[in-house]
Amino acid sequence: MRTQIAAANWKMNLSIEQAESLTDQLIAGEIHTSAHQLVLLAVPFPYLLTVKNKISKQSGVYVAAQNCASTTNGAYTGEVSAEMLKGMGISYVIIGHSERREYYHENNQILAAKVNMALEYGVQPVFCCGEPLSVREAGTQNSYVETQLKESLFHLDKEKLRHFIIAYEPIWAIGTGKTATSDQAQDMHAHIRKVIADYVGGEIADTVSILYGGSVKAANAAEIFGKKDVDGGLVGGASLVASEFNVIINSLKQ
Ligand code: 13P
């Protein structure tokens, strides 16, 4: 089975005390992962090592960064490089979240450079894609997402896409409480897998974990994750509540 992933995206939330407390609560809730399951906690940069140390004994649970620089080390004030993440033992990084695209003007070309940096240092990207409401209303979401994938990922050697992680997050469903229906998620995930298969072949495309993100919560996770091409979720608001996120972890396909 493909790796099934519950990824928390804390975004720019929580004090350090709250971050420590949430981590302790998640552990106390007992995170059980099977061999094909993975739990990621994408926390703000300053909390990476604190949370990493707390979860070090939890099998199948890892911290992730929420971003990395598109360049190697140098005079880039305020940036954090993939090499630095690697040096701190961080093995996962979110790249291309819609909030980075919108507020920090990260386009598909910049994101391609970030993906290259992460892979060069052995940090696995969780690459985000997804359309705004206007595109969904125009019915052109498939070609919109296809372009995002092609322009940021399809310069890579095919083998680099084996076991890759993609998160489909329709922007109109992020933080709005408006979840895509499980059928809408499945339709887009199947499309993404087909686009990847056209590039690298079906055998590699079948190993790619495609997560759904956008108002995932305890109450809807099992239905969404139950769909054939949905391999878990990237979760914002509900990941800040331990009891919610523990249910979401337990909703991954067994
Ligand atoms: P919400 O779960 O709060 O809608 O956020 C989704 C998201 O952006 C995760 O990266």
Tab-separated table of C-alpha atoms and ligand atoms in Angstrom:
chain	number	residue	atom	x	y	z
A	1	MET	CA	0.000	0.000	0.000
A	2	ARG	CA	1.093	3.598	-0.620
A	3	THR	CA	2.262	5.506	2.463
A	4	GLN	CA	-0.761	7.017	4.193
A	5	ILE	CA	0.071	10.345	5.823
A	6	ALA	CA	-1.551	12.586	8.433
A	7	ALA	CA	0.320	15.895	8.251
A	8	ALA	CA	-0.311	18.731	10.686
A	9	ASN	CA	0.397	22.248	9.433
A	10	TRP	CA	0.520	24.486	12.487
A	11	LYS	CA	1.162	27.531	10.270
A	12	MET	CA	2.202	30.611	12.349
A	13	ASN	CA	0.303	29.597	15.455
A	14	LEU	CA	1.000	28.747	19.117
A	15	SER	CA	3.417	30.044	21.734
A	16	ILE	CA	6.316	27.763	22.587
A	17	GLU	CA	4.463	26.688	25.750
A	18	GLN	CA	1.373	25.850	23.713
A	19	ALA	CA	3.478	24.004	21.134
A	20	GLU	CA	5.070	21.869	23.852
A	21	SER	CA	1.724	21.210	25.476
A	22	LEU	CA	0.081	20.211	22.170
A	23	THR	CA	2.949	17.829	21.424
A	24	ASP	CA	2.648	16.279	24.901
A	25	GLN	CA	-1.105	15.867	24.425
A	26	LEU	CA	-0.647	14.207	21.035
A	27	ILE	CA	1.806	11.730	22.535
A	28	ALA	CA	-0.471	11.101	25.516
A	29	GLY	CA	-3.270	10.319	23.048
A	30	GLU	CA	-1.080	7.452	21.821
A	31	ILE	CA	-0.134	7.700	18.191
A	32	HIS	CA	-0.141	4.270	16.615
A	33	THR	CA	1.269	4.053	13.124
A	34	SER	CA	1.505	0.909	11.055
A	35	ALA	CA	4.341	0.264	8.620
A	36	HIS	CA	2.618	2.134	5.775
A	37	GLN	CA	1.535	5.134	7.870
A	38	LEU	CA	3.342	8.378	8.631
A	39	VAL	CA	2.520	11.341	10.852
A	40	LEU	CA	4.154	14.716	10.113
A	41	LEU	CA	4.097	17.787	12.335
A	42	ALA	CA	4.957	20.889	10.289
A	43	VAL	CA	5.776	23.399	12.986
A	44	PRO	CA	7.202	26.950	12.924
A	45	PHE	CA	10.994	27.048	12.427
A	46	PRO	CA	11.860	28.048	16.030
A	47	TYR	CA	10.006	25.023	17.413
A	48	LEU	CA	11.466	22.366	15.101
A	49	LEU	CA	14.076	20.968	17.471
A	50	THR	CA	11.906	21.186	20.590
A	51	VAL	CA	9.095	19.224	18.968
A	52	LYS	CA	11.530	16.856	17.262
A	53	ASN	CA	13.148	15.973	20.582
A	54	LYS	CA	9.761	15.389	22.211
A	55	ILE	CA	8.552	12.989	19.519
A	56	SER	CA	11.848	11.183	18.989
A	57	LYS	CA	10.576	7.975	20.585
A	58	GLN	CA	7.304	7.926	18.614
A	59	SER	CA	7.647	5.555	15.702
A	60	GLY	CA	6.424	6.893	12.373
A	61	VAL	CA	6.174	10.499	13.622
A	62	TYR	CA	8.424	13.241	12.215
A	63	VAL	CA	8.653	17.002	12.265
A	64	ALA	CA	8.566	18.984	9.033
A	65	ALA	CA	9.452	22.558	8.130
A	66	GLN	CA	6.811	24.727	6.472
A	67	ASN	CA	9.147	26.267	3.906
A	68	CYS	CA	12.775	26.434	2.772
A	69	ALA	CA	14.876	28.791	0.659
A	70	SER	CA	15.176	28.478	-3.116
A	71	THR	CA	18.932	29.085	-2.900
A	72	THR	CA	21.941	27.600	-1.161
A	73	ASN	CA	23.419	29.276	1.941
A	74	GLY	CA	24.540	32.886	1.597
A	75	ALA	CA	23.472	36.488	2.047
A	76	TYR	CA	19.697	35.922	2.192
A	77	THR	CA	18.570	37.533	5.437
A	78	GLY	CA	15.681	35.747	7.083
A	79	GLU	CA	15.806	32.632	4.943
A	80	VAL	CA	16.339	29.026	6.072
A	81	SER	CA	18.100	26.676	3.672
A	82	ALA	CA	17.390	23.041	2.931
A	83	GLU	CA	20.964	22.299	3.985
A	84	MET	CA	20.258	23.799	7.429
A	85	LEU	CA	17.127	21.658	7.756
A	86	LYS	CA	19.079	18.567	6.834
A	87	GLY	CA	21.748	19.457	9.372
A	88	MET	CA	19.091	19.633	12.082
A	89	GLY	CA	17.778	16.200	11.143
A	90	ILE	CA	14.603	17.533	9.531
A	91	SER	CA	13.580	15.203	6.720
A	92	TYR	CA	10.379	16.814	5.407
A	93	VAL	CA	9.419	20.288	4.198
A	94	ILE	CA	6.170	21.762	2.888
A	95	ILE	CA	6.779	23.542	-0.403
A	96	GLY	CA	4.302	25.644	-2.337
A	97	HIS	CA	1.553	26.118	0.211
A	98	SER	CA	-1.083	28.458	-1.227
A	99	GLU	CA	-0.374	30.965	1.548
A	100	ARG	CA	3.283	31.129	0.411
A	101	ARG	CA	2.152	31.483	-3.188
A	102	GLU	CA	-0.328	34.257	-2.354
A	103	TYR	CA	1.383	36.322	0.365
A	104	TYR	CA	5.035	35.778	-0.580
A	105	HIS	CA	4.609	35.620	-4.355
A	106	GLU	CA	6.143	32.191	-4.773
A	107	ASN	CA	5.475	31.153	-8.368
A	108	ASN	CA	5.887	27.761	-10.007
A	109	GLN	CA	9.478	28.540	-11.047
A	110	ILE	CA	10.578	29.587	-7.547
A	111	LEU	CA	8.913	26.460	-6.194
A	112	ALA	CA	10.787	24.297	-8.702
A	113	ALA	CA	14.027	25.761	-7.296
A	114	LYS	CA	12.882	25.027	-3.734
A	115	VAL	CA	12.035	21.438	-4.676
A	116	ASN	CA	15.521	21.081	-6.188
A	117	MET	CA	17.158	22.435	-3.040
A	118	ALA	CA	15.191	20.109	-0.767
A	119	LEU	CA	15.931	17.031	-2.861
A	120	GLU	CA	19.604	17.945	-3.167
A	121	TYR	CA	19.898	17.755	0.618
A	122	GLY	CA	17.686	14.712	1.064
A	123	VAL	CA	14.732	16.593	2.527
A	124	GLN	CA	11.448	15.219	1.171
A	125	PRO	CA	9.096	17.923	-0.129
A	126	VAL	CA	5.383	17.867	0.601
A	127	PHE	CA	4.479	19.728	-2.574
A	128	CYS	CA	1.192	21.665	-2.441
A	129	CYS	CA	-1.067	22.446	-5.363
A	130	GLY	CA	-4.663	23.585	-5.680
A	131	GLU	CA	-6.926	26.056	-7.407
A	132	PRO	CA	-8.655	29.267	-6.264
A	133	LEU	CA	-12.444	29.540	-6.217
A	134	SER	CA	-12.625	31.443	-9.522
A	135	VAL	CA	-10.866	28.582	-11.308
A	136	ARG	CA	-13.138	25.972	-9.709
A	137	GLU	CA	-16.191	28.008	-10.745
A	138	ALA	CA	-14.869	28.220	-14.308
A	139	GLY	CA	-14.428	24.434	-14.285
A	140	THR	CA	-10.755	24.638	-15.299
A	141	GLN	CA	-9.245	23.242	-12.087
A	142	ASN	CA	-7.732	20.170	-13.762
A	143	SER	CA	-5.564	22.112	-16.203
A	144	TYR	CA	-4.684	24.689	-13.498
A	145	VAL	CA	-3.318	22.010	-11.148
A	146	GLU	CA	-1.652	20.203	-14.043
A	147	THR	CA	0.322	23.366	-14.861
A	148	GLN	CA	1.406	23.719	-11.225
A	149	LEU	CA	2.741	20.150	-11.256
A	150	LYS	CA	4.397	20.427	-14.653
A	151	GLU	CA	6.162	23.735	-13.974
A	152	SER	CA	7.472	22.803	-10.529
A	153	LEU	CA	8.084	19.047	-10.697
A	154	PHE	CA	8.366	17.767	-14.247
A	155	HIS	CA	12.007	18.714	-14.706
A	156	LEU	CA	12.933	16.042	-12.150
A	157	ASP	CA	14.366	12.627	-12.942
A	158	LYS	CA	11.534	10.133	-12.904
A	159	GLU	CA	12.958	8.198	-9.958
A	160	LYS	CA	12.816	11.345	-7.804
A	161	LEU	CA	9.033	11.118	-8.012
A	162	ARG	CA	8.950	7.618	-6.556
A	163	HIS	CA	7.287	7.874	-3.105
A	164	PHE	CA	6.906	11.635	-3.621
A	165	ILE	CA	4.347	13.478	-1.476
A	166	ILE	CA	1.816	15.875	-2.997
A	167	ALA	CA	-0.910	17.751	-1.151
A	168	TYR	CA	-3.971	18.899	-3.084
A	169	GLU	CA	-5.446	21.878	-1.267
A	170	PRO	CA	-8.258	23.712	-3.054
A	171	ILE	CA	-7.803	27.292	-1.831
A	172	TRP	CA	-11.538	27.802	-1.414
A	173	ALA	CA	-11.561	25.011	1.185
A	174	ILE	CA	-8.652	26.252	3.335
A	175	GLY	CA	-9.709	27.672	6.678
A	176	THR	CA	-13.215	28.265	5.382
A	177	GLY	CA	-14.954	25.244	6.877
A	178	LYS	CA	-15.987	24.485	3.293
A	179	THR	CA	-14.531	21.057	2.559
A	180	ALA	CA	-14.374	19.641	-0.933
A	181	THR	CA	-16.713	16.664	-1.099
A	182	SER	CA	-14.952	13.326	-0.939
A	183	ASP	CA	-15.911	12.808	-4.604
A	184	GLN	CA	-14.401	16.169	-5.606
A	185	ALA	CA	-11.215	15.200	-3.778
A	186	GLN	CA	-11.116	11.752	-5.402
A	187	ASP	CA	-11.686	13.222	-8.886
A	188	MET	CA	-8.769	15.649	-8.531
A	189	HIS	CA	-6.487	13.074	-6.899
A	190	ALA	CA	-7.141	10.635	-9.740
A	191	HIS	CA	-6.384	13.423	-12.210
A	192	ILE	CA	-3.114	14.274	-10.427
A	193	ARG	CA	-2.079	10.620	-10.442
A	194	LYS	CA	-2.847	10.362	-14.156
A	195	VAL	CA	-0.843	13.509	-14.954
A	196	ILE	CA	2.099	12.050	-13.026
A	197	ALA	CA	1.645	8.658	-14.711
A	198	ASP	CA	1.783	10.343	-18.121
A	199	TYR	CA	5.190	11.740	-17.126
A	200	VAL	CA	6.808	8.894	-15.178
A	201	GLY	CA	4.614	5.877	-15.903
A	202	GLY	CA	1.934	4.193	-13.836
A	203	GLU	CA	4.278	2.123	-11.701
A	204	ILE	CA	5.967	5.174	-10.137
A	205	ALA	CA	2.749	7.235	-10.086
A	206	ASP	CA	1.169	4.509	-7.961
A	207	THR	CA	3.794	5.064	-5.247
A	208	VAL	CA	3.051	8.809	-4.900
A	209	SER	CA	1.129	9.764	-1.754
A	210	ILE	CA	-1.491	12.406	-2.546
A	211	LEU	CA	-2.900	14.151	0.523
A	212	TYR	CA	-6.066	16.232	0.655
A	213	GLY	CA	-6.061	19.534	2.542
A	214	GLY	CA	-8.828	22.025	3.265
A	215	SER	CA	-11.028	21.974	6.382
A	216	VAL	CA	-10.201	18.365	7.243
A	217	LYS	CA	-11.449	17.584	10.740
A	218	ALA	CA	-12.190	14.582	12.933
A	219	ALA	CA	-15.751	14.430	11.645
A	220	ASN	CA	-14.923	14.200	7.922
A	221	ALA	CA	-11.438	12.622	7.771
A	222	ALA	CA	-12.502	8.977	7.515
A	223	GLU	CA	-14.819	9.620	4.582
A	224	ILE	CA	-12.249	11.654	2.636
A	225	PHE	CA	-9.314	9.351	3.447
A	226	GLY	CA	-11.432	6.366	2.452
A	227	LYS	CA	-11.334	7.376	-1.214
A	228	LYS	CA	-9.113	5.316	-3.472
A	229	ASP	CA	-6.601	8.003	-4.474
A	230	VAL	CA	-6.626	9.958	-1.204
A	231	ASP	CA	-3.634	8.941	0.881
A	232	GLY	CA	-4.276	11.074	3.951
A	233	GLY	CA	-4.468	14.771	4.695
A	234	LEU	CA	-2.646	18.032	5.309
A	235	VAL	CA	-4.486	19.590	8.207
A	236	GLY	CA	-4.450	23.179	9.462
A	237	GLY	CA	-6.913	24.305	12.130
A	238	ALA	CA	-7.915	20.850	13.370
A	239	SER	CA	-4.279	19.876	13.888
A	240	LEU	CA	-4.022	22.448	16.683
A	241	VAL	CA	-6.415	20.409	18.836
A	242	ALA	CA	-4.839	17.154	20.006
A	243	SER	CA	-8.095	15.219	20.331
A	244	GLU	CA	-9.089	16.211	16.769
A	245	PHE	CA	-5.727	15.371	15.237
A	246	ASN	CA	-5.505	12.019	17.022
A	247	VAL	CA	-8.850	11.045	15.458
A	248	ILE	CA	-7.571	12.229	12.066
A	249	ILE	CA	-4.463	10.034	12.439
A	250	ASN	CA	-6.686	7.087	13.278
A	251	SER	CA	-8.764	7.778	10.160
A	252	LEU	CA	-5.903	6.868	7.820
A	253	LYS	CA	-6.445	3.737	5.740
A	254	GLN	CA	-5.324	0.685	7.717
B	1	13P	P1	-7.400	24.100	7.287
B	1	13P	O1	-7.355	22.641	7.670
B	1	13P	O2	-7.381	25.019	8.476
B	1	13P	O3	-8.494	24.376	6.305
B	1	13P	O4	-6.014	24.407	6.538
B	1	13P	C1	-5.642	23.573	5.497
B	1	13P	C2	-4.234	23.883	5.167
B	1	13P	O5	-3.936	24.925	4.621
B	1	13P	C3	-3.210	22.898	5.553
B	1	13P	O6	-1.993	23.182	4.952
